[in-house]
Amino acid sequence: MRVGVADTTFARVNMGAIAIDELKRHASVSVERYTVPGVKDLPVACKKLIEERRCDIVMALGMPGGKDKDKMCAHEASQGLIHAQLLTNHHIIEVFVHEDEAENDAELAWLAEQRTREHAVSAIRLILAPKELERDAGTGQRQGFADAGPARR
Ligand code: RDL
Ligand code: RDL
Ligand code: RDL
Protein backbone atom coordinates (compact mmCIF):
# COMPACT_ATOMS: atom_id res chain seq x y z
CA MET A 1 0.00 0.00 0.00
CA ARG A 2 1.29 3.46 -0.94
CA VAL A 3 0.05 6.54 0.95
CA GLY A 4 0.53 10.10 -0.32
CA VAL A 5 1.23 12.82 2.24
CA ALA A 6 0.58 16.36 1.03
CA ASP A 7 1.34 19.16 3.48
CA THR A 8 2.04 22.89 3.60
CA THR A 9 4.69 25.36 4.69
CA PHE A 10 1.83 27.61 5.94
CA ALA A 11 1.02 25.18 8.77
CA ARG A 12 2.65 25.99 12.10
CA VAL A 13 3.17 22.31 12.92
CA ASN A 14 5.09 19.81 10.77
CA MET A 15 1.99 17.73 10.08
CA GLY A 16 3.64 15.84 7.21
CA ALA A 17 6.43 14.50 9.44
CA ILE A 18 3.86 13.41 12.05
CA ALA A 19 1.74 11.64 9.42
CA ILE A 20 4.77 9.78 8.09
CA ASP A 21 5.81 8.77 11.62
CA GLU A 22 2.35 7.30 12.25
CA LEU A 23 2.08 5.60 8.84
CA LYS A 24 5.49 3.96 9.30
CA ARG A 25 4.28 2.26 12.48
CA HIS A 26 2.08 0.17 10.24
CA ALA A 27 3.98 -2.43 8.24
CA SER A 28 3.58 -2.67 4.49
CA VAL A 29 2.93 1.05 3.96
CA SER A 30 5.17 3.13 1.70
CA VAL A 31 4.94 6.92 1.66
CA GLU A 32 5.22 9.66 -0.98
CA ARG A 33 5.48 13.23 0.35
CA TYR A 34 4.67 16.47 -1.48
CA THR A 35 4.96 19.81 0.35
CA VAL A 36 3.27 22.94 -1.07
CA PRO A 37 2.95 26.54 0.20
CA GLY A 38 -0.68 26.50 1.38
CA VAL A 39 -4.01 24.66 1.47
CA LYS A 40 -5.17 25.90 -1.93
CA ASP A 41 -2.16 24.17 -3.47
CA LEU A 42 -3.13 20.81 -1.96
CA PRO A 43 -5.74 19.61 -4.50
CA VAL A 44 -3.36 19.37 -7.46
CA ALA A 45 -0.59 17.95 -5.26
CA CYS A 46 -2.99 15.20 -4.17
CA LYS A 47 -4.10 14.54 -7.76
CA LYS A 48 -0.47 14.21 -8.85
CA LEU A 49 0.29 11.87 -5.92
CA ILE A 50 -2.54 9.63 -7.08
CA GLU A 51 -2.02 9.80 -10.84
CA GLU A 52 1.73 10.24 -11.23
CA ARG A 53 3.11 8.72 -8.03
CA ARG A 54 0.52 5.94 -7.89
CA CYS A 55 -0.72 6.43 -4.33
CA ASP A 56 -3.70 4.33 -3.19
CA ILE A 57 -4.90 7.08 -0.85
CA VAL A 58 -3.65 10.55 0.10
CA MET A 59 -3.69 12.61 3.30
CA ALA A 60 -4.12 16.37 2.70
CA LEU A 61 -2.71 18.17 5.74
CA GLY A 62 -3.34 21.85 6.28
CA MET A 63 -3.77 24.61 8.82
CA PRO A 64 -6.29 27.34 7.99
CA GLY A 65 -5.67 30.55 9.90
CA GLY A 66 -8.28 32.22 12.09
CA LYS A 67 -9.32 35.15 9.85
CA ASP A 68 -12.36 35.17 7.54
CA LYS A 69 -10.02 35.19 4.51
CA ASP A 70 -8.38 32.01 5.76
CA LYS A 71 -11.70 30.27 6.37
CA MET A 72 -12.77 31.17 2.81
CA CYS A 73 -9.45 29.76 1.57
CA ALA A 74 -10.00 26.56 3.54
CA HIS A 75 -13.50 26.14 2.11
CA GLU A 76 -12.16 26.60 -1.41
CA ALA A 77 -9.36 24.12 -0.74
CA SER A 78 -11.88 21.64 0.61
CA GLN A 79 -14.01 21.94 -2.53
CA GLY A 80 -10.87 21.34 -4.60
CA LEU A 81 -9.99 18.26 -2.57
CA ILE A 82 -13.47 16.82 -3.07
CA HIS A 83 -13.22 17.57 -6.80
CA ALA A 84 -9.84 15.81 -6.97
CA GLN A 85 -11.37 12.76 -5.27
CA LEU A 86 -14.19 12.63 -7.81
CA LEU A 87 -11.79 13.09 -10.74
CA THR A 88 -9.45 10.33 -9.58
CA ASN A 89 -11.95 8.03 -7.82
CA HIS A 90 -9.54 7.85 -4.86
CA HIS A 91 -9.98 8.97 -1.25
CA ILE A 92 -8.20 12.09 -0.05
CA ILE A 93 -8.37 12.33 3.73
CA GLU A 94 -8.60 16.03 4.59
CA VAL A 95 -6.76 16.77 7.83
CA PHE A 96 -7.37 20.44 8.52
CA VAL A 97 -6.66 22.00 11.89
CA HIS A 98 -8.06 25.49 12.19
CA GLU A 99 -5.74 27.74 14.14
CA ASP A 100 -8.67 29.08 16.18
CA GLU A 101 -9.71 25.62 17.38
CA ALA A 102 -6.91 25.90 19.96
CA GLU A 103 -6.56 28.30 22.89
CA ASN A 104 -2.76 28.60 22.58
CA ASP A 105 0.27 27.32 20.65
CA ALA A 106 0.77 24.30 22.90
CA GLU A 107 -2.80 23.15 22.37
CA LEU A 108 -2.53 23.82 18.63
CA ALA A 109 0.57 21.63 18.40
CA TRP A 110 -1.11 18.88 20.42
CA LEU A 111 -4.31 19.02 18.33
CA ALA A 112 -2.45 18.98 15.02
CA GLU A 113 -0.44 15.94 16.08
CA GLN A 114 -3.39 14.03 17.52
CA ARG A 115 -5.74 14.72 14.58
CA THR A 116 -3.02 13.82 12.07
CA ARG A 117 -2.23 10.52 13.81
CA GLU A 118 -5.89 9.53 14.10
CA HIS A 119 -6.61 10.34 10.45
CA ALA A 120 -3.48 8.38 9.39
CA VAL A 121 -4.98 5.31 11.03
CA SER A 122 -8.30 5.97 9.26
CA ALA A 123 -6.51 6.22 5.90
CA ILE A 124 -4.88 2.82 6.42
CA ARG A 125 -8.18 1.32 7.53
CA LEU A 126 -10.02 2.68 4.49
CA ILE A 127 -7.68 0.72 2.24
CA LEU A 128 -6.56 -2.29 4.29
CA ALA A 129 -9.23 -2.82 6.96
CA PRO A 130 -12.61 -1.37 5.97
CA LYS A 131 -14.35 -3.74 8.40
CA GLU A 132 -12.68 -1.91 11.30
CA LEU A 133 -14.35 1.33 10.19
CA GLU A 134 -17.67 -0.47 9.83
CA ARG A 135 -17.31 -1.66 13.43
CA ASP A 136 -17.02 2.00 14.53
CA ALA A 137 -20.05 3.18 12.52
CA GLY A 138 -22.35 5.49 14.48
CA THR A 139 -20.03 5.78 17.49
CA GLY A 140 -19.36 9.54 17.34
CA GLN A 141 -15.66 9.36 16.49
CA ARG A 142 -13.69 12.61 16.40
CA GLN A 143 -10.07 13.33 15.54
CA GLY A 144 -8.05 15.30 18.07
CA PHE A 145 -10.43 16.36 20.82
CA ALA A 146 -12.49 13.70 22.63
CA ASP A 147 -14.96 11.52 20.75
CA ALA A 148 -18.59 12.66 20.98
CA GLY A 149 -19.77 9.07 21.52
CA PRO A 150 -23.06 7.48 20.50
CA ALA A 151 -26.34 9.34 21.22
CA ARG A 152 -27.95 6.19 22.57
CA ARG A 153 -25.90 4.36 25.21
O1 RDL B 1 -1.17 29.41 -4.25
C1 RDL B 1 -0.49 30.21 -3.28
C2 RDL B 1 -1.42 30.59 -2.12
O2 RDL B 1 -2.51 31.33 -2.59
C3 RDL B 1 -1.93 29.33 -1.42
O3 RDL B 1 -0.82 28.65 -0.91
C4 RDL B 1 -2.92 29.66 -0.25
O4 RDL B 1 -3.46 28.44 0.21
C5 RDL B 1 -2.19 30.35 0.90
N1 RDL B 1 -3.14 30.79 1.98
C6 RDL B 1 -3.76 32.02 1.88
O5 RDL B 1 -3.55 32.72 0.84
C7 RDL B 1 -4.61 32.47 2.92
O6 RDL B 1 -5.19 33.60 2.85
C8 RDL B 1 -3.38 29.99 3.06
C9 RDL B 1 -4.23 30.46 4.09
N2 RDL B 1 -4.81 31.70 4.02
C10 RDL B 1 -4.47 29.64 5.21
O7 RDL B 1 -5.19 29.99 6.15
N3 RDL B 1 -3.86 28.42 5.24
C11 RDL B 1 -3.06 27.97 4.23
N4 RDL B 1 -2.84 28.74 3.16
O8 RDL B 1 -2.54 26.83 4.28
O1 RDL C 1 -11.41 13.44 5.11
C1 RDL C 1 -11.37 13.36 6.52
C2 RDL C 1 -12.29 14.40 7.19
O2 RDL C 1 -11.87 15.69 6.83
C3 RDL C 1 -13.73 14.18 6.78
O3 RDL C 1 -14.12 12.90 7.23
C4 RDL C 1 -14.70 15.25 7.38
O4 RDL C 1 -16.00 15.02 6.83
C5 RDL C 1 -14.79 15.15 8.92
N1 RDL C 1 -15.62 16.27 9.52
C6 RDL C 1 -15.03 17.47 9.80
O5 RDL C 1 -13.81 17.64 9.49
C7 RDL C 1 -15.78 18.50 10.43
O6 RDL C 1 -15.23 19.62 10.70
C8 RDL C 1 -16.97 16.09 9.79
C9 RDL C 1 -17.70 17.15 10.42
N2 RDL C 1 -17.06 18.31 10.75
C10 RDL C 1 -19.08 16.93 10.70
O7 RDL C 1 -19.77 17.82 11.26
N3 RDL C 1 -19.64 15.74 10.37
C11 RDL C 1 -18.91 14.75 9.76
N4 RDL C 1 -17.61 14.93 9.48
O8 RDL C 1 -19.46 13.66 9.46
O1 RDL D 1 -17.56 19.52 17.59
C1 RDL D 1 -16.22 19.94 17.80
C2 RDL D 1 -15.39 19.68 16.54
O2 RDL D 1 -15.54 18.37 16.13
C3 RDL D 1 -15.80 20.62 15.41
O3 RDL D 1 -15.48 21.93 15.77
C4 RDL D 1 -15.06 20.26 14.12
O4 RDL D 1 -15.54 21.07 13.06
C5 RDL D 1 -13.55 20.46 14.26
N1 RDL D 1 -12.85 19.91 13.06
C6 RDL D 1 -12.43 20.75 12.04
O5 RDL D 1 -12.67 21.99 12.13
C7 RDL D 1 -11.76 20.21 10.91
O6 RDL D 1 -11.40 20.95 9.94
C8 RDL D 1 -12.59 18.57 12.97
C9 RDL D 1 -11.92 18.06 11.84
N2 RDL D 1 -11.51 18.91 10.83
C10 RDL D 1 -11.66 16.67 11.76
O7 RDL D 1 -11.08 16.16 10.79
N3 RDL D 1 -12.09 15.90 12.80
C11 RDL D 1 -12.73 16.41 13.88
N4 RDL D 1 -12.97 17.71 13.97
O8 RDL D 1 -13.09 15.64 14.81
PDB file of C-alpha atoms and ligand atoms in Angstrom:
ATOM      1  CA  MET A   1       0.000   0.000   0.000  1.00  0.00           C
ATOM      2  CA  ARG A   2       1.289   3.462  -0.945  1.00  0.00           C
ATOM      3  CA  VAL A   3       0.051   6.540   0.946  1.00  0.00           C
ATOM      4  CA  GLY A   4       0.530  10.102  -0.316  1.00  0.00           C
ATOM      5  CA  VAL A   5       1.231  12.821   2.239  1.00  0.00           C
ATOM      6  CA  ALA A   6       0.581  16.363   1.026  1.00  0.00           C
ATOM      7  CA  ASP A   7       1.339  19.157   3.482  1.00  0.00           C
ATOM      8  CA  THR A   8       2.042  22.890   3.604  1.00  0.00           C
ATOM      9  CA  THR A   9       4.689  25.355   4.695  1.00  0.00           C
ATOM     10  CA  PHE A  10       1.828  27.609   5.940  1.00  0.00           C
ATOM     11  CA  ALA A  11       1.025  25.179   8.774  1.00  0.00           C
ATOM     12  CA  ARG A  12       2.648  25.995  12.101  1.00  0.00           C
ATOM     13  CA  VAL A  13       3.169  22.313  12.922  1.00  0.00           C
ATOM     14  CA  ASN A  14       5.086  19.809  10.770  1.00  0.00           C
ATOM     15  CA  MET A  15       1.989  17.727  10.085  1.00  0.00           C
ATOM     16  CA  GLY A  16       3.644  15.835   7.205  1.00  0.00           C
ATOM     17  CA  ALA A  17       6.427  14.499   9.435  1.00  0.00           C
ATOM     18  CA  ILE A  18       3.857  13.408  12.050  1.00  0.00           C
ATOM     19  CA  ALA A  19       1.736  11.640   9.419  1.00  0.00           C
ATOM     20  CA  ILE A  20       4.773   9.784   8.085  1.00  0.00           C
ATOM     21  CA  ASP A  21       5.813   8.769  11.623  1.00  0.00           C
ATOM     22  CA  GLU A  22       2.347   7.304  12.246  1.00  0.00           C
ATOM     23  CA  LEU A  23       2.076   5.598   8.841  1.00  0.00           C
ATOM     24  CA  LYS A  24       5.490   3.957   9.300  1.00  0.00           C
ATOM     25  CA  ARG A  25       4.278   2.257  12.477  1.00  0.00           C
ATOM     26  CA  HIS A  26       2.083   0.169  10.244  1.00  0.00           C
ATOM     27  CA  ALA A  27       3.977  -2.428   8.242  1.00  0.00           C
ATOM     28  CA  SER A  28       3.580  -2.669   4.489  1.00  0.00           C
ATOM     29  CA  VAL A  29       2.932   1.052   3.956  1.00  0.00           C
ATOM     30  CA  SER A  30       5.170   3.126   1.702  1.00  0.00           C
ATOM     31  CA  VAL A  31       4.941   6.915   1.660  1.00  0.00           C
ATOM     32  CA  GLU A  32       5.220   9.656  -0.977  1.00  0.00           C
ATOM     33  CA  ARG A  33       5.479  13.230   0.351  1.00  0.00           C
ATOM     34  CA  TYR A  34       4.669  16.473  -1.478  1.00  0.00           C
ATOM     35  CA  THR A  35       4.955  19.813   0.348  1.00  0.00           C
ATOM     36  CA  VAL A  36       3.269  22.940  -1.065  1.00  0.00           C
ATOM     37  CA  PRO A  37       2.946  26.539   0.203  1.00  0.00           C
ATOM     38  CA  GLY A  38      -0.676  26.498   1.382  1.00  0.00           C
ATOM     39  CA  VAL A  39      -4.012  24.663   1.470  1.00  0.00           C
ATOM     40  CA  LYS A  40      -5.174  25.905  -1.930  1.00  0.00           C
ATOM     41  CA  ASP A  41      -2.159  24.167  -3.473  1.00  0.00           C
ATOM     42  CA  LEU A  42      -3.128  20.810  -1.955  1.00  0.00           C
ATOM     43  CA  PRO A  43      -5.745  19.607  -4.502  1.00  0.00           C
ATOM     44  CA  VAL A  44      -3.362  19.368  -7.461  1.00  0.00           C
ATOM     45  CA  ALA A  45      -0.594  17.954  -5.263  1.00  0.00           C
ATOM     46  CA  CYS A  46      -2.985  15.203  -4.169  1.00  0.00           C
ATOM     47  CA  LYS A  47      -4.103  14.542  -7.756  1.00  0.00           C
ATOM     48  CA  LYS A  48      -0.469  14.212  -8.848  1.00  0.00           C
ATOM     49  CA  LEU A  49       0.292  11.874  -5.921  1.00  0.00           C
ATOM     50  CA  ILE A  50      -2.537   9.632  -7.084  1.00  0.00           C
ATOM     51  CA  GLU A  51      -2.021   9.800 -10.842  1.00  0.00           C
ATOM     52  CA  GLU A  52       1.731  10.239 -11.233  1.00  0.00           C
ATOM     53  CA  ARG A  53       3.113   8.721  -8.034  1.00  0.00           C
ATOM     54  CA  ARG A  54       0.522   5.941  -7.891  1.00  0.00           C
ATOM     55  CA  CYS A  55      -0.724   6.432  -4.328  1.00  0.00           C
ATOM     56  CA  ASP A  56      -3.698   4.330  -3.189  1.00  0.00           C
ATOM     57  CA  ILE A  57      -4.897   7.076  -0.850  1.00  0.00           C
ATOM     58  CA  VAL A  58      -3.649  10.551   0.099  1.00  0.00           C
ATOM     59  CA  MET A  59      -3.691  12.606   3.295  1.00  0.00           C
ATOM     60  CA  ALA A  60      -4.120  16.368   2.705  1.00  0.00           C
ATOM     61  CA  LEU A  61      -2.705  18.173   5.743  1.00  0.00           C
ATOM     62  CA  GLY A  62      -3.342  21.850   6.285  1.00  0.00           C
ATOM     63  CA  MET A  63      -3.769  24.608   8.820  1.00  0.00           C
ATOM     64  CA  PRO A  64      -6.288  27.343   7.986  1.00  0.00           C
ATOM     65  CA  GLY A  65      -5.674  30.552   9.900  1.00  0.00           C
ATOM     66  CA  GLY A  66      -8.281  32.219  12.087  1.00  0.00           C
ATOM     67  CA  LYS A  67      -9.319  35.155   9.848  1.00  0.00           C
ATOM     68  CA  ASP A  68     -12.363  35.171   7.543  1.00  0.00           C
ATOM     69  CA  LYS A  69     -10.018  35.194   4.511  1.00  0.00           C
ATOM     70  CA  ASP A  70      -8.381  32.007   5.761  1.00  0.00           C
ATOM     71  CA  LYS A  71     -11.704  30.266   6.367  1.00  0.00           C
ATOM     72  CA  MET A  72     -12.766  31.166   2.810  1.00  0.00           C
ATOM     73  CA  CYS A  73      -9.446  29.762   1.570  1.00  0.00           C
ATOM     74  CA  ALA A  74     -10.001  26.559   3.535  1.00  0.00           C
ATOM     75  CA  HIS A  75     -13.499  26.138   2.111  1.00  0.00           C
ATOM     76  CA  GLU A  76     -12.157  26.603  -1.411  1.00  0.00           C
ATOM     77  CA  ALA A  77      -9.358  24.120  -0.736  1.00  0.00           C
ATOM     78  CA  SER A  78     -11.885  21.637   0.608  1.00  0.00           C
ATOM     79  CA  GLN A  79     -14.009  21.945  -2.530  1.00  0.00           C
ATOM     80  CA  GLY A  80     -10.869  21.342  -4.595  1.00  0.00           C
ATOM     81  CA  LEU A  81      -9.989  18.257  -2.567  1.00  0.00           C
ATOM     82  CA  ILE A  82     -13.466  16.820  -3.074  1.00  0.00           C
ATOM     83  CA  HIS A  83     -13.223  17.574  -6.795  1.00  0.00           C
ATOM     84  CA  ALA A  84      -9.840  15.810  -6.972  1.00  0.00           C
ATOM     85  CA  GLN A  85     -11.372  12.764  -5.271  1.00  0.00           C
ATOM     86  CA  LEU A  86     -14.185  12.626  -7.807  1.00  0.00           C
ATOM     87  CA  LEU A  87     -11.794  13.092 -10.741  1.00  0.00           C
ATOM     88  CA  THR A  88      -9.451  10.331  -9.581  1.00  0.00           C
ATOM     89  CA  ASN A  89     -11.946   8.029  -7.818  1.00  0.00           C
ATOM     90  CA  HIS A  90      -9.541   7.855  -4.860  1.00  0.00           C
ATOM     91  CA  HIS A  91      -9.983   8.970  -1.252  1.00  0.00           C
ATOM     92  CA  ILE A  92      -8.197  12.087  -0.050  1.00  0.00           C
ATOM     93  CA  ILE A  93      -8.365  12.334   3.731  1.00  0.00           C
ATOM     94  CA  GLU A  94      -8.597  16.026   4.591  1.00  0.00           C
ATOM     95  CA  VAL A  95      -6.761  16.773   7.827  1.00  0.00           C
ATOM     96  CA  PHE A  96      -7.372  20.437   8.520  1.00  0.00           C
ATOM     97  CA  VAL A  97      -6.657  21.996  11.892  1.00  0.00           C
ATOM     98  CA  HIS A  98      -8.061  25.492  12.189  1.00  0.00           C
ATOM     99  CA  GLU A  99      -5.741  27.737  14.135  1.00  0.00           C
ATOM    100  CA  ASP A 100      -8.673  29.081  16.182  1.00  0.00           C
ATOM    101  CA  GLU A 101      -9.707  25.625  17.383  1.00  0.00           C
ATOM    102  CA  ALA A 102      -6.907  25.898  19.957  1.00  0.00           C
ATOM    103  CA  GLU A 103      -6.556  28.304  22.892  1.00  0.00           C
ATOM    104  CA  ASN A 104      -2.760  28.595  22.579  1.00  0.00           C
ATOM    105  CA  ASP A 105       0.266  27.325  20.653  1.00  0.00           C
ATOM    106  CA  ALA A 106       0.769  24.304  22.899  1.00  0.00           C
ATOM    107  CA  GLU A 107      -2.803  23.149  22.373  1.00  0.00           C
ATOM    108  CA  LEU A 108      -2.532  23.824  18.631  1.00  0.00           C
ATOM    109  CA  ALA A 109       0.570  21.633  18.404  1.00  0.00           C
ATOM    110  CA  TRP A 110      -1.112  18.883  20.422  1.00  0.00           C
ATOM    111  CA  LEU A 111      -4.308  19.025  18.334  1.00  0.00           C
ATOM    112  CA  ALA A 112      -2.454  18.983  15.019  1.00  0.00           C
ATOM    113  CA  GLU A 113      -0.438  15.945  16.080  1.00  0.00           C
ATOM    114  CA  GLN A 114      -3.386  14.035  17.518  1.00  0.00           C
ATOM    115  CA  ARG A 115      -5.735  14.718  14.582  1.00  0.00           C
ATOM    116  CA  THR A 116      -3.016  13.825  12.070  1.00  0.00           C
ATOM    117  CA  ARG A 117      -2.226  10.522  13.814  1.00  0.00           C
ATOM    118  CA  GLU A 118      -5.888   9.526  14.095  1.00  0.00           C
ATOM    119  CA  HIS A 119      -6.608  10.336  10.448  1.00  0.00           C
ATOM    120  CA  ALA A 120      -3.483   8.383   9.385  1.00  0.00           C
ATOM    121  CA  VAL A 121      -4.976   5.308  11.035  1.00  0.00           C
ATOM    122  CA  SER A 122      -8.298   5.970   9.255  1.00  0.00           C
ATOM    123  CA  ALA A 123      -6.505   6.224   5.904  1.00  0.00           C
ATOM    124  CA  ILE A 124      -4.880   2.822   6.421  1.00  0.00           C
ATOM    125  CA  ARG A 125      -8.184   1.322   7.530  1.00  0.00           C
ATOM    126  CA  LEU A 126     -10.017   2.676   4.488  1.00  0.00           C
ATOM    127  CA  ILE A 127      -7.676   0.722   2.235  1.00  0.00           C
ATOM    128  CA  LEU A 128      -6.557  -2.292   4.290  1.00  0.00           C
ATOM    129  CA  ALA A 129      -9.231  -2.823   6.962  1.00  0.00           C
ATOM    130  CA  PRO A 130     -12.605  -1.368   5.967  1.00  0.00           C
ATOM    131  CA  LYS A 131     -14.349  -3.742   8.405  1.00  0.00           C
ATOM    132  CA  GLU A 132     -12.683  -1.909  11.301  1.00  0.00           C
ATOM    133  CA  LEU A 133     -14.350   1.326  10.186  1.00  0.00           C
ATOM    134  CA  GLU A 134     -17.674  -0.474   9.833  1.00  0.00           C
ATOM    135  CA  ARG A 135     -17.308  -1.665  13.426  1.00  0.00           C
ATOM    136  CA  ASP A 136     -17.022   1.996  14.529  1.00  0.00           C
ATOM    137  CA  ALA A 137     -20.055   3.177  12.522  1.00  0.00           C
ATOM    138  CA  GLY A 138     -22.349   5.488  14.481  1.00  0.00           C
ATOM    139  CA  THR A 139     -20.031   5.782  17.486  1.00  0.00           C
ATOM    140  CA  GLY A 140     -19.361   9.540  17.339  1.00  0.00           C
ATOM    141  CA  GLN A 141     -15.657   9.359  16.486  1.00  0.00           C
ATOM    142  CA  ARG A 142     -13.693  12.614  16.402  1.00  0.00           C
ATOM    143  CA  GLN A 143     -10.075  13.331  15.539  1.00  0.00           C
ATOM    144  CA  GLY A 144      -8.050  15.297  18.074  1.00  0.00           C
ATOM    145  CA  PHE A 145     -10.430  16.358  20.817  1.00  0.00           C
ATOM    146  CA  ALA A 146     -12.486  13.698  22.632  1.00  0.00           C
ATOM    147  CA  ASP A 147     -14.957  11.523  20.747  1.00  0.00           C
ATOM    148  CA  ALA A 148     -18.594  12.658  20.978  1.00  0.00           C
ATOM    149  CA  GLY A 149     -19.772   9.071  21.521  1.00  0.00           C
ATOM    150  CA  PRO A 150     -23.062   7.478  20.503  1.00  0.00           C
ATOM    151  CA  ALA A 151     -26.341   9.344  21.217  1.00  0.00           C
ATOM    152  CA  ARG A 152     -27.946   6.186  22.565  1.00  0.00           C
ATOM    153  CA  ARG A 153     -25.904   4.357  25.213  1.00  0.00           C
TER     154      ARG A 153
HETATM  155  O1  RDL B   1      -1.169  29.408  -4.248  1.00  0.00           O
HETATM  156  C1  RDL B   1      -0.487  30.206  -3.282  1.00  0.00           C
HETATM  157  C2  RDL B   1      -1.421  30.589  -2.118  1.00  0.00           C
HETATM  158  O2  RDL B   1      -2.511  31.333  -2.588  1.00  0.00           O
HETATM  159  C3  RDL B   1      -1.934  29.333  -1.420  1.00  0.00           C
HETATM  160  O3  RDL B   1      -0.815  28.645  -0.908  1.00  0.00           O
HETATM  161  C4  RDL B   1      -2.922  29.657  -0.253  1.00  0.00           C
HETATM  162  O4  RDL B   1      -3.463  28.437   0.212  1.00  0.00           O
HETATM  163  C5  RDL B   1      -2.194  30.353   0.896  1.00  0.00           C
HETATM  164  N1  RDL B   1      -3.144  30.793   1.980  1.00  0.00           N
HETATM  165  C6  RDL B   1      -3.755  32.017   1.880  1.00  0.00           C
HETATM  166  O5  RDL B   1      -3.549  32.717   0.840  1.00  0.00           O
HETATM  167  C7  RDL B   1      -4.610  32.467   2.920  1.00  0.00           C
HETATM  168  O6  RDL B   1      -5.193  33.600   2.853  1.00  0.00           O
HETATM  169  C8  RDL B   1      -3.384  29.985   3.064  1.00  0.00           C
HETATM  170  C9  RDL B   1      -4.232  30.457   4.095  1.00  0.00           C
HETATM  171  N2  RDL B   1      -4.812  31.696   4.016  1.00  0.00           N
HETATM  172  C10 RDL B   1      -4.475  29.637   5.214  1.00  0.00           C
HETATM  173  O7  RDL B   1      -5.191  29.990   6.149  1.00  0.00           O
HETATM  174  N3  RDL B   1      -3.860  28.423   5.244  1.00  0.00           N
HETATM  175  C11 RDL B   1      -3.064  27.973   4.231  1.00  0.00           C
HETATM  176  N4  RDL B   1      -2.844  28.744   3.162  1.00  0.00           N
HETATM  177  O8  RDL B   1      -2.544  26.833   4.280  1.00  0.00           O
HETATM  178  O1  RDL B   2     -11.414  13.442   5.111  1.00  0.00           O
HETATM  179  C1  RDL B   2     -11.365  13.358   6.519  1.00  0.00           C
HETATM  180  C2  RDL B   2     -12.294  14.400   7.195  1.00  0.00           C
HETATM  181  O2  RDL B   2     -11.871  15.688   6.835  1.00  0.00           O
HETATM  182  C3  RDL B   2     -13.726  14.180   6.783  1.00  0.00           C
HETATM  183  O3  RDL B   2     -14.116  12.901   7.225  1.00  0.00           O
HETATM  184  C4  RDL B   2     -14.702  15.252   7.380  1.00  0.00           C
HETATM  185  O4  RDL B   2     -16.004  15.020   6.827  1.00  0.00           O
HETATM  186  C5  RDL B   2     -14.794  15.146   8.920  1.00  0.00           C
HETATM  187  N1  RDL B   2     -15.619  16.269   9.516  1.00  0.00           N
HETATM  188  C6  RDL B   2     -15.032  17.467   9.799  1.00  0.00           C
HETATM  189  O5  RDL B   2     -13.808  17.635   9.487  1.00  0.00           O
HETATM  190  C7  RDL B   2     -15.776  18.502  10.435  1.00  0.00           C
HETATM  191  O6  RDL B   2     -15.227  19.622  10.700  1.00  0.00           O
HETATM  192  C8  RDL B   2     -16.969  16.089   9.795  1.00  0.00           C
HETATM  193  C9  RDL B   2     -17.699  17.151  10.424  1.00  0.00           C
HETATM  194  N2  RDL B   2     -17.058  18.309  10.748  1.00  0.00           N
HETATM  195  C10 RDL B   2     -19.077  16.934  10.701  1.00  0.00           C
HETATM  196  O7  RDL B   2     -19.767  17.821  11.257  1.00  0.00           O
HETATM  197  N3  RDL B   2     -19.641  15.744  10.373  1.00  0.00           N
HETATM  198  C11 RDL B   2     -18.910  14.747   9.764  1.00  0.00           C
HETATM  199  N4  RDL B   2     -17.611  14.927   9.484  1.00  0.00           N
HETATM  200  O8  RDL B   2     -19.458  13.656   9.455  1.00  0.00           O
HETATM  201  O1  RDL B   3     -17.563  19.521  17.591  1.00  0.00           O
HETATM  202  C1  RDL B   3     -16.223  19.942  17.802  1.00  0.00           C
HETATM  203  C2  RDL B   3     -15.394  19.684  16.540  1.00  0.00           C
HETATM  204  O2  RDL B   3     -15.540  18.368  16.129  1.00  0.00           O
HETATM  205  C3  RDL B   3     -15.803  20.620  15.409  1.00  0.00           C
HETATM  206  O3  RDL B   3     -15.478  21.925  15.771  1.00  0.00           O
HETATM  207  C4  RDL B   3     -15.061  20.260  14.119  1.00  0.00           C
HETATM  208  O4  RDL B   3     -15.541  21.065  13.056  1.00  0.00           O
HETATM  209  C5  RDL B   3     -13.549  20.461  14.257  1.00  0.00           C
HETATM  210  N1  RDL B   3     -12.848  19.914  13.056  1.00  0.00           N
HETATM  211  C6  RDL B   3     -12.433  20.746  12.041  1.00  0.00           C
HETATM  212  O5  RDL B   3     -12.674  21.994  12.129  1.00  0.00           O
HETATM  213  C7  RDL B   3     -11.763  20.212  10.908  1.00  0.00           C
HETATM  214  O6  RDL B   3     -11.405  20.954   9.937  1.00  0.00           O
HETATM  215  C8  RDL B   3     -12.586  18.569  12.974  1.00  0.00           C
HETATM  216  C9  RDL B   3     -11.915  18.065  11.837  1.00  0.00           C
HETATM  217  N2  RDL B   3     -11.505  18.907  10.828  1.00  0.00           N
HETATM  218  C10 RDL B   3     -11.664  16.673  11.764  1.00  0.00           C
HETATM  219  O7  RDL B   3     -11.083  16.155  10.794  1.00  0.00           O
HETATM  220  N3  RDL B   3     -12.086  15.896  12.801  1.00  0.00           N
HETATM  221  C11 RDL B   3     -12.728  16.408  13.881  1.00  0.00           C
HETATM  222  N4  RDL B   3     -12.973  17.711  13.974  1.00  0.00           N
HETATM  223  O8  RDL B   3     -13.092  15.642  14.809  1.00  0.00           O
END
